[in-house]
Amino acid sequence: MESKDLNLVALAKHFSDEDKAREFLEKQRWPEGPICPHCGELNNAYRLQPKESKKDKHVRAGVWKCAGCREQFTVTVGTIFADSHIPLSKWLLAFHLLCSSKKGMSAHQLHRMLKVTYRSAWFMAHRIRYAMSQEPLSSKLRGVIEIDETYVGGKIRTGPQSVKPGQRPKDRISGYDNKAPVVSVLQRGGRVQSMHVQRVTAENLRPVIAQMVAEDAHIMTDSSTVLAGVLKCHKHDQVNHKAKEYVRHEDGLCITTNAIEGYFAILKRGINGVYHHVGKQHLHRYLSEFDFRYNERHVTDGERTLAAIKQTGGKRLMLRDSQLPN
Ligand SMILES: [Zn+2]
């Protein structure tokens, strides 16, 4: 089966069997033969067969033994699937559902569709988001870069009705006090990378931009004053949204932030419409999910699913340190 043809029907039909699902995962993670996670040797391992004659069925299916270091392993060792009791066939379906749903999928829906507990569904979704997280960029973004900030999360009720008896109006909190700021850097025609920052200040944004954006990049923003201060060393153009200016043409170049605004529109529809409430401590994982789907937007759902599955390796230890519940 071609990877571009991989869809839910094909997954359910061909990989509902646990052995087939494992073989599929082995093929994706080890296209050139098994890699020992203990010593790193490629293609120097053999399958251990359960010895039925001796009634010794303790050898699980899918166990390999490395001829180099003599250690045993399976395809899930050192991946986000490690120590999971969820069948791999359900994991594959969950990957496909999250990779093909433009605005994401809630843990409640995964729980109903996959017949796993809500807790398991929540955990699976977070591990998949973790697999989707991108490595720090190896080179800085060049060319035309759009940068913008947005605020996601619950809005606190404001206005006269929010003032409780005994409170003075000036004690009122702003509607933005409960929202989490997100800054995204988008290379036009290329990738996006988003991050949750505590506050949108020049001090917080300066290191982020210095780390991600090449000095010779041409940066476009709206008329946010914070970003203007940060971008002094870059070629920088602004569109003035307050004056209803959204697109302007200068020297054959389109000055606009429409690409990043479009990205934020999808992010907000997902966070507000599908996930409803995203805790600030988990927000970076949801950003990984939306960034990943955007960055893999030019391929089919099946190819996007495989791209995420291929990123499952080498991520287990870091997961242990994360804030995921046990
Ligand atoms: Zn080994």
mmCIF file of C-alpha atoms in Angstrom, residues 5-306:
data_model
loop_
_atom_site.group_PDB
_atom_site.id
_atom_site.type_symbol
_atom_site.label_atom_id
_atom_site.label_comp_id
_atom_site.label_asym_id
_atom_site.label_seq_id
_atom_site.Cartn_x
_atom_site.Cartn_y
_atom_site.Cartn_z
ATOM 1 C CA ASP A 5 -3.377 5.885 0.209
ATOM 2 C CA LEU A 6 -3.304 5.181 3.927
ATOM 3 C CA ASN A 7 -6.700 6.116 5.314
ATOM 4 C CA LEU A 8 -8.946 5.023 8.162
ATOM 5 C CA VAL A 9 -10.567 2.244 6.129
ATOM 6 C CA ALA A 10 -7.199 0.802 5.114
ATOM 7 C CA LEU A 11 -5.879 1.046 8.679
ATOM 8 C CA ALA A 12 -8.920 -0.702 10.108
ATOM 9 C CA LYS A 13 -8.865 -3.361 7.401
ATOM 10 C CA HIS A 14 -5.178 -4.264 7.308
ATOM 11 C CA PHE A 15 -3.843 -3.416 10.751
ATOM 12 C CA SER A 16 -6.597 -4.286 13.223
ATOM 13 C CA ASP A 17 -4.632 -7.464 13.967
ATOM 14 C CA GLU A 18 -1.980 -6.746 16.626
ATOM 15 C CA ASP A 19 0.808 -8.676 14.846
ATOM 16 C CA LYS A 20 0.149 -6.846 11.604
ATOM 17 C CA ALA A 21 0.058 -3.495 13.395
ATOM 18 C CA ARG A 22 3.424 -4.250 14.985
ATOM 19 C CA GLU A 23 4.946 -5.335 11.671
ATOM 20 C CA PHE A 24 3.660 -2.122 10.146
ATOM 21 C CA LEU A 25 5.285 -0.065 12.897
ATOM 22 C CA GLU A 26 8.551 -2.016 12.466
ATOM 23 C CA LYS A 27 8.506 -1.235 8.772
ATOM 24 C CA GLN A 28 7.960 2.465 9.409
ATOM 25 C CA ARG A 29 10.522 2.852 12.171
ATOM 26 C CA TRP A 30 13.115 0.449 10.726
ATOM 27 C CA PRO A 31 12.958 0.649 6.924
ATOM 28 C CA GLU A 32 16.471 -0.836 6.670
ATOM 29 C CA GLY A 33 16.142 -3.524 9.327
ATOM 30 C CA PRO A 34 15.837 -3.564 13.116
ATOM 31 C CA ILE A 35 17.898 -1.059 15.103
ATOM 32 C CA CYS A 36 18.923 -2.168 18.585
ATOM 33 C CA PRO A 37 17.878 0.589 21.022
ATOM 34 C CA HIS A 38 20.528 -0.602 23.496
ATOM 35 C CA CYS A 39 23.692 -0.457 21.374
ATOM 36 C CA GLY A 40 22.397 1.205 18.210
ATOM 37 C CA GLU A 41 23.452 -1.576 15.834
ATOM 38 C CA LEU A 42 21.537 -1.805 12.584
ATOM 39 C CA ASN A 43 20.276 -5.092 11.174
ATOM 40 C CA ASN A 44 22.131 -7.372 13.554
ATOM 41 C CA ALA A 45 19.188 -8.835 15.469
ATOM 42 C CA TYR A 46 16.937 -11.860 15.145
ATOM 43 C CA ARG A 47 13.357 -12.509 16.146
ATOM 44 C CA LEU A 48 12.731 -14.617 19.225
ATOM 45 C CA GLN A 49 10.012 -17.140 18.557
ATOM 46 C CA PRO A 50 7.712 -18.222 21.373
ATOM 47 C CA LYS A 51 8.651 -21.870 22.029
ATOM 48 C CA GLU A 52 5.303 -23.596 22.030
ATOM 49 C CA SER A 53 6.682 -27.128 22.433
ATOM 50 C CA LYS A 54 8.125 -26.355 25.870
ATOM 51 C CA LYS A 55 4.896 -24.678 26.941
ATOM 52 C CA ASP A 56 7.159 -21.676 27.390
ATOM 53 C CA LYS A 57 5.067 -18.871 26.114
ATOM 54 C CA HIS A 58 6.775 -16.214 28.147
ATOM 55 C CA VAL A 59 8.457 -14.809 25.083
ATOM 56 C CA ARG A 60 6.092 -12.147 23.843
ATOM 57 C CA ALA A 61 5.430 -11.693 20.185
ATOM 58 C CA GLY A 62 7.560 -9.077 18.474
ATOM 59 C CA VAL A 63 10.655 -9.562 20.641
ATOM 60 C CA TRP A 64 14.048 -9.241 18.940
ATOM 61 C CA LYS A 65 17.444 -10.214 20.275
ATOM 62 C CA CYS A 66 20.510 -8.209 19.363
ATOM 63 C CA ALA A 67 23.418 -10.375 18.199
ATOM 64 C CA GLY A 68 25.814 -7.603 19.186
ATOM 65 C CA CYS A 69 24.931 -6.778 22.797
ATOM 66 C CA ARG A 70 22.658 -9.816 23.457
ATOM 67 C CA GLU A 71 19.885 -7.555 24.779
ATOM 68 C CA GLN A 72 16.239 -8.039 23.869
ATOM 69 C CA PHE A 73 13.962 -5.361 22.511
ATOM 70 C CA THR A 74 10.717 -4.656 20.679
ATOM 71 C CA VAL A 75 9.801 -1.926 18.241
ATOM 72 C CA THR A 76 8.184 0.128 21.015
ATOM 73 C CA VAL A 77 11.245 0.332 23.308
ATOM 74 C CA GLY A 78 12.323 3.946 23.658
ATOM 75 C CA THR A 79 9.237 5.323 21.908
ATOM 76 C CA ILE A 80 6.068 7.043 23.013
ATOM 77 C CA PHE A 81 4.333 3.620 22.846
ATOM 78 C CA ALA A 82 6.562 2.174 25.569
ATOM 79 C CA ASP A 83 4.782 0.685 28.592
ATOM 80 C CA SER A 84 1.392 1.297 27.009
ATOM 81 C CA HIS A 85 -1.303 -1.331 27.404
ATOM 82 C CA ILE A 86 -3.292 0.085 24.522
ATOM 83 C CA PRO A 87 -3.164 -2.184 21.444
ATOM 84 C CA LEU A 88 -0.908 -0.825 18.705
ATOM 85 C CA SER A 89 -3.802 -1.057 16.257
ATOM 86 C CA LYS A 90 -5.659 1.564 18.318
ATOM 87 C CA TRP A 91 -2.561 3.712 18.492
ATOM 88 C CA LEU A 92 -2.335 3.700 14.697
ATOM 89 C CA LEU A 93 -5.971 4.778 14.418
ATOM 90 C CA ALA A 94 -5.431 7.527 16.991
ATOM 91 C CA PHE A 95 -2.443 8.812 15.019
ATOM 92 C CA HIS A 96 -4.507 8.930 11.877
ATOM 93 C CA LEU A 97 -7.429 10.689 13.553
ATOM 94 C CA LEU A 98 -5.249 13.409 15.064
ATOM 95 C CA CYS A 99 -3.182 13.860 11.910
ATOM 96 C CA SER A 100 -6.157 14.131 9.579
ATOM 97 C CA SER A 101 -8.511 16.310 11.654
ATOM 98 C CA LYS A 102 -7.674 19.885 10.806
ATOM 99 C CA LYS A 103 -8.767 21.280 14.154
ATOM 100 C CA GLY A 104 -7.715 18.300 16.236
ATOM 101 C CA MET A 105 -9.838 15.788 18.112
ATOM 102 C CA SER A 106 -10.890 15.868 21.743
ATOM 103 C CA ALA A 107 -9.966 13.102 24.161
ATOM 104 C CA HIS A 108 -13.696 12.538 24.668
ATOM 105 C CA GLN A 109 -14.182 11.767 21.012
ATOM 106 C CA LEU A 110 -11.089 9.513 20.854
ATOM 107 C CA HIS A 111 -12.429 7.730 23.940
ATOM 108 C CA ARG A 112 -15.744 7.039 22.194
ATOM 109 C CA MET A 113 -14.300 6.174 18.796
ATOM 110 C CA LEU A 114 -11.476 3.905 19.974
ATOM 111 C CA LYS A 115 -13.252 2.294 22.918
ATOM 112 C CA VAL A 116 -10.533 3.188 25.402
ATOM 113 C CA THR A 117 -11.082 4.952 28.716
ATOM 114 C CA TYR A 118 -11.166 8.741 28.716
ATOM 115 C CA ARG A 119 -7.982 8.758 30.739
ATOM 116 C CA SER A 120 -6.236 6.531 28.191
ATOM 117 C CA ALA A 121 -7.508 8.663 25.322
ATOM 118 C CA TRP A 122 -6.200 11.813 26.975
ATOM 119 C CA PHE A 123 -2.864 10.174 27.572
ATOM 120 C CA MET A 124 -2.607 8.850 24.005
ATOM 121 C CA ALA A 125 -3.431 12.267 22.562
ATOM 122 C CA HIS A 126 -0.737 13.922 24.639
ATOM 123 C CA ARG A 127 1.854 11.342 23.662
ATOM 124 C CA ILE A 128 0.947 11.782 19.999
ATOM 125 C CA ARG A 129 1.306 15.548 20.372
ATOM 126 C CA TYR A 130 4.676 14.893 21.899
ATOM 127 C CA ALA A 131 5.667 12.808 18.871
ATOM 128 C CA MET A 132 4.530 15.674 16.657
ATOM 129 C CA SER A 133 6.801 18.197 18.396
ATOM 130 C CA GLN A 134 9.552 19.416 16.129
ATOM 131 C CA GLU A 135 13.233 19.360 16.880
ATOM 132 C CA PRO A 136 14.781 22.788 17.315
ATOM 133 C CA LEU A 137 15.382 24.119 13.825
ATOM 134 C CA SER A 138 18.852 23.240 12.617
ATOM 135 C CA SER A 139 19.089 26.420 10.574
ATOM 136 C CA LYS A 140 17.463 29.799 11.028
ATOM 137 C CA LEU A 141 14.436 30.802 8.985
ATOM 138 C CA ARG A 142 15.259 32.991 5.966
ATOM 139 C CA GLY A 143 13.301 34.883 3.353
ATOM 140 C CA VAL A 144 9.986 36.510 4.175
ATOM 141 C CA ILE A 145 8.957 35.829 7.776
ATOM 142 C CA GLU A 146 5.623 36.748 9.331
ATOM 143 C CA ILE A 147 5.559 37.107 13.116
ATOM 144 C CA ASP A 148 2.496 37.745 15.238
ATOM 145 C CA GLU A 149 1.059 37.093 18.654
ATOM 146 C CA THR A 150 -2.354 35.901 19.712
ATOM 147 C CA TYR A 151 -4.101 35.049 22.944
ATOM 148 C CA VAL A 152 -5.771 31.704 23.492
ATOM 149 C CA GLY A 153 -7.801 30.286 26.321
ATOM 150 C CA GLY A 154 -10.659 31.267 28.531
ATOM 151 C CA LYS A 155 -11.834 34.815 28.657
ATOM 152 C CA ILE A 156 -12.827 36.200 32.044
ATOM 153 C CA ARG A 157 -16.192 37.879 32.125
ATOM 154 C CA THR A 158 -15.821 41.626 32.362
ATOM 155 C CA GLY A 159 -18.202 44.557 32.408
ATOM 156 C CA PRO A 160 -20.498 45.934 35.116
ATOM 157 C CA GLN A 161 -22.063 42.550 35.883
ATOM 158 C CA SER A 162 -18.642 41.103 36.770
ATOM 159 C CA VAL A 163 -18.158 43.526 39.653
ATOM 160 C CA LYS A 164 -19.182 41.835 42.866
ATOM 161 C CA PRO A 165 -20.718 43.783 45.773
ATOM 162 C CA GLY A 166 -17.970 45.456 47.752
ATOM 163 C CA GLN A 167 -15.589 45.562 44.764
ATOM 164 C CA ARG A 168 -14.597 48.827 43.217
ATOM 165 C CA PRO A 169 -14.671 48.907 39.447
ATOM 166 C CA LYS A 170 -10.927 49.423 39.295
ATOM 167 C CA ASP A 171 -10.419 46.040 40.982
ATOM 168 C CA ARG A 172 -11.857 44.482 37.874
ATOM 169 C CA ILE A 173 -9.559 42.256 35.934
ATOM 170 C CA SER A 174 -9.040 42.568 32.241
ATOM 171 C CA GLY A 175 -10.661 40.059 29.911
ATOM 172 C CA TYR A 176 -7.171 39.019 28.843
ATOM 173 C CA ASP A 177 -5.929 38.091 32.295
ATOM 174 C CA ASN A 178 -6.842 34.439 31.863
ATOM 175 C CA LYS A 179 -5.556 34.104 28.311
ATOM 176 C CA ALA A 180 -2.211 32.659 27.346
ATOM 177 C CA PRO A 181 -0.069 34.576 24.869
ATOM 178 C CA VAL A 182 1.239 32.637 21.881
ATOM 179 C CA VAL A 183 3.884 33.952 19.502
ATOM 180 C CA SER A 184 4.274 32.310 16.097
ATOM 181 C CA VAL A 185 7.010 32.709 13.512
ATOM 182 C CA LEU A 186 5.992 31.680 10.009
ATOM 183 C CA GLN A 187 8.241 31.470 6.980
ATOM 184 C CA ARG A 188 6.095 32.386 4.008
ATOM 185 C CA GLY A 189 5.608 29.237 1.921
ATOM 186 C CA GLY A 190 7.454 27.270 4.602
ATOM 187 C CA ARG A 191 7.178 26.268 8.216
ATOM 188 C CA VAL A 192 5.590 27.729 11.310
ATOM 189 C CA GLN A 193 6.827 27.473 14.880
ATOM 190 C CA SER A 194 4.714 28.603 17.815
ATOM 191 C CA MET A 195 5.539 29.096 21.437
ATOM 192 C CA HIS A 196 3.707 29.972 24.599
ATOM 193 C CA VAL A 197 5.334 32.943 26.351
ATOM 194 C CA GLN A 198 4.495 34.203 29.818
ATOM 195 C CA ARG A 199 4.022 37.754 28.595
ATOM 196 C CA VAL A 200 4.500 39.444 25.256
ATOM 197 C CA THR A 201 7.386 41.728 26.097
ATOM 198 C CA ALA A 202 10.450 42.775 24.127
ATOM 199 C CA GLU A 203 12.565 40.996 26.726
ATOM 200 C CA ASN A 204 10.753 37.671 26.214
ATOM 201 C CA LEU A 205 10.632 37.880 22.432
ATOM 202 C CA ARG A 206 14.202 39.003 21.728
ATOM 203 C CA PRO A 207 15.921 35.640 22.424
ATOM 204 C CA VAL A 208 13.192 33.716 20.569
ATOM 205 C CA ILE A 209 13.588 35.803 17.433
ATOM 206 C CA ALA A 210 17.378 35.813 17.614
ATOM 207 C CA GLN A 211 17.376 32.024 17.843
ATOM 208 C CA MET A 212 14.921 31.364 15.026
ATOM 209 C CA VAL A 213 15.229 34.124 12.442
ATOM 210 C CA ALA A 214 18.254 34.834 10.242
ATOM 211 C CA GLU A 215 19.658 38.364 10.338
ATOM 212 C CA ASP A 216 18.942 38.932 6.652
ATOM 213 C CA ALA A 217 15.293 37.809 6.838
ATOM 214 C CA HIS A 218 12.582 40.249 5.831
ATOM 215 C CA ILE A 219 10.089 40.384 8.679
ATOM 216 C CA MET A 220 6.458 41.420 8.417
ATOM 217 C CA THR A 221 4.251 42.173 11.392
ATOM 218 C CA ASP A 222 1.194 44.210 12.208
ATOM 219 C CA SER A 223 1.720 47.492 14.012
ATOM 220 C CA SER A 224 2.474 45.847 17.366
ATOM 221 C CA THR A 225 4.853 48.156 19.194
ATOM 222 C CA VAL A 226 6.538 45.402 21.193
ATOM 223 C CA LEU A 227 7.746 43.622 18.078
ATOM 224 C CA ALA A 228 8.932 46.867 16.494
ATOM 225 C CA GLY A 229 11.426 47.318 19.321
ATOM 226 C CA VAL A 230 12.698 43.745 19.027
ATOM 227 C CA LEU A 231 13.183 43.828 15.276
ATOM 228 C CA LYS A 232 15.409 46.897 14.996
ATOM 229 C CA CYS A 233 18.269 44.899 13.446
ATOM 230 C CA HIS A 234 16.065 43.289 10.778
ATOM 231 C CA LYS A 235 14.464 44.517 7.605
ATOM 232 C CA HIS A 236 10.972 45.040 8.957
ATOM 233 C CA ASP A 237 7.677 46.134 7.405
ATOM 234 C CA GLN A 238 4.378 46.609 9.166
ATOM 235 C CA VAL A 239 0.775 46.635 8.066
ATOM 236 C CA ASN A 240 -1.474 48.895 10.076
ATOM 237 C CA HIS A 241 -4.535 46.833 10.939
ATOM 238 C CA LYS A 242 -5.936 49.690 13.000
ATOM 239 C CA ALA A 243 -6.147 51.778 9.833
ATOM 240 C CA LYS A 244 -7.742 48.796 8.040
ATOM 241 C CA GLU A 245 -4.609 48.163 6.036
ATOM 242 C CA TYR A 246 -4.085 44.431 5.482
ATOM 243 C CA VAL A 247 -2.109 44.118 2.255
ATOM 244 C CA ARG A 248 0.252 46.545 0.608
ATOM 245 C CA HIS A 249 2.535 46.089 -2.387
ATOM 246 C CA GLU A 250 6.024 47.550 -2.365
ATOM 247 C CA ASP A 251 8.813 46.814 -4.871
ATOM 248 C CA GLY A 252 7.039 43.693 -6.086
ATOM 249 C CA LEU A 253 6.737 42.360 -2.540
ATOM 250 C CA CYS A 254 3.477 41.696 -0.746
ATOM 251 C CA ILE A 255 3.506 43.279 2.712
ATOM 252 C CA THR A 256 0.935 41.425 4.771
ATOM 253 C CA THR A 257 0.490 39.128 7.752
ATOM 254 C CA ASN A 258 -2.341 37.168 6.174
ATOM 255 C CA ALA A 259 -0.521 33.805 6.311
ATOM 256 C CA ILE A 260 0.067 33.972 10.068
ATOM 257 C CA GLU A 261 -3.463 35.329 10.626
ATOM 258 C CA GLY A 262 -4.788 32.325 8.695
ATOM 259 C CA TYR A 263 -2.756 29.994 10.862
ATOM 260 C CA PHE A 264 -4.074 31.627 14.037
ATOM 261 C CA ALA A 265 -7.626 31.246 12.732
ATOM 262 C CA ILE A 266 -7.209 27.446 12.545
ATOM 263 C CA LEU A 267 -5.451 27.337 15.920
ATOM 264 C CA LYS A 268 -8.210 29.311 17.618
ATOM 265 C CA ARG A 269 -11.024 27.359 16.029
ATOM 266 C CA GLY A 270 -9.357 24.191 17.290
ATOM 267 C CA ILE A 271 -8.569 25.422 20.795
ATOM 268 C CA ASN A 272 -11.977 27.064 21.274
ATOM 269 C CA GLY A 273 -14.154 24.679 19.288
ATOM 270 C CA VAL A 274 -12.597 21.268 19.908
ATOM 271 C CA TYR A 275 -10.499 21.467 23.053
ATOM 272 C CA HIS A 276 -12.541 24.146 24.897
ATOM 273 C CA HIS A 277 -10.161 24.392 27.790
ATOM 274 C CA VAL A 278 -6.419 24.035 27.464
ATOM 275 C CA GLY A 279 -4.378 24.307 30.647
ATOM 276 C CA LYS A 280 -1.428 26.658 30.298
ATOM 277 C CA GLN A 281 0.930 23.882 31.391
ATOM 278 C CA HIS A 282 -0.168 21.784 28.386
ATOM 279 C CA LEU A 283 -0.503 24.550 25.826
ATOM 280 C CA HIS A 284 2.915 23.899 24.254
ATOM 281 C CA ARG A 285 1.783 20.371 23.334
ATOM 282 C CA TYR A 286 -1.321 21.642 21.560
ATOM 283 C CA LEU A 287 0.869 24.147 19.723
ATOM 284 C CA SER A 288 3.084 21.240 18.578
ATOM 285 C CA GLU A 289 -0.009 19.540 17.201
ATOM 286 C CA PHE A 290 -1.240 22.539 15.204
ATOM 287 C CA ASP A 291 2.281 23.431 14.030
ATOM 288 C CA PHE A 292 2.846 19.860 12.861
ATOM 289 C CA ARG A 293 -0.341 19.685 10.807
ATOM 290 C CA TYR A 294 0.433 23.076 9.246
ATOM 291 C CA ASN A 295 4.006 22.114 8.413
ATOM 292 C CA GLU A 296 2.831 18.861 6.816
ATOM 293 C CA ARG A 297 -0.086 20.533 5.042
ATOM 294 C CA HIS A 298 1.028 19.728 1.483
ATOM 295 C CA VAL A 299 0.845 15.929 1.877
ATOM 296 C CA THR A 300 -2.065 13.503 2.150
ATOM 297 C CA ASP A 301 -3.573 12.500 5.499
ATOM 298 C CA GLY A 302 -1.857 9.113 5.172
ATOM 299 C CA GLU A 303 1.566 10.623 4.539
ATOM 300 C CA ARG A 304 1.078 13.043 7.448
ATOM 301 C CA THR A 305 0.164 10.111 9.713
ATOM 302 C CA LEU A 306 3.330 8.242 8.713
#
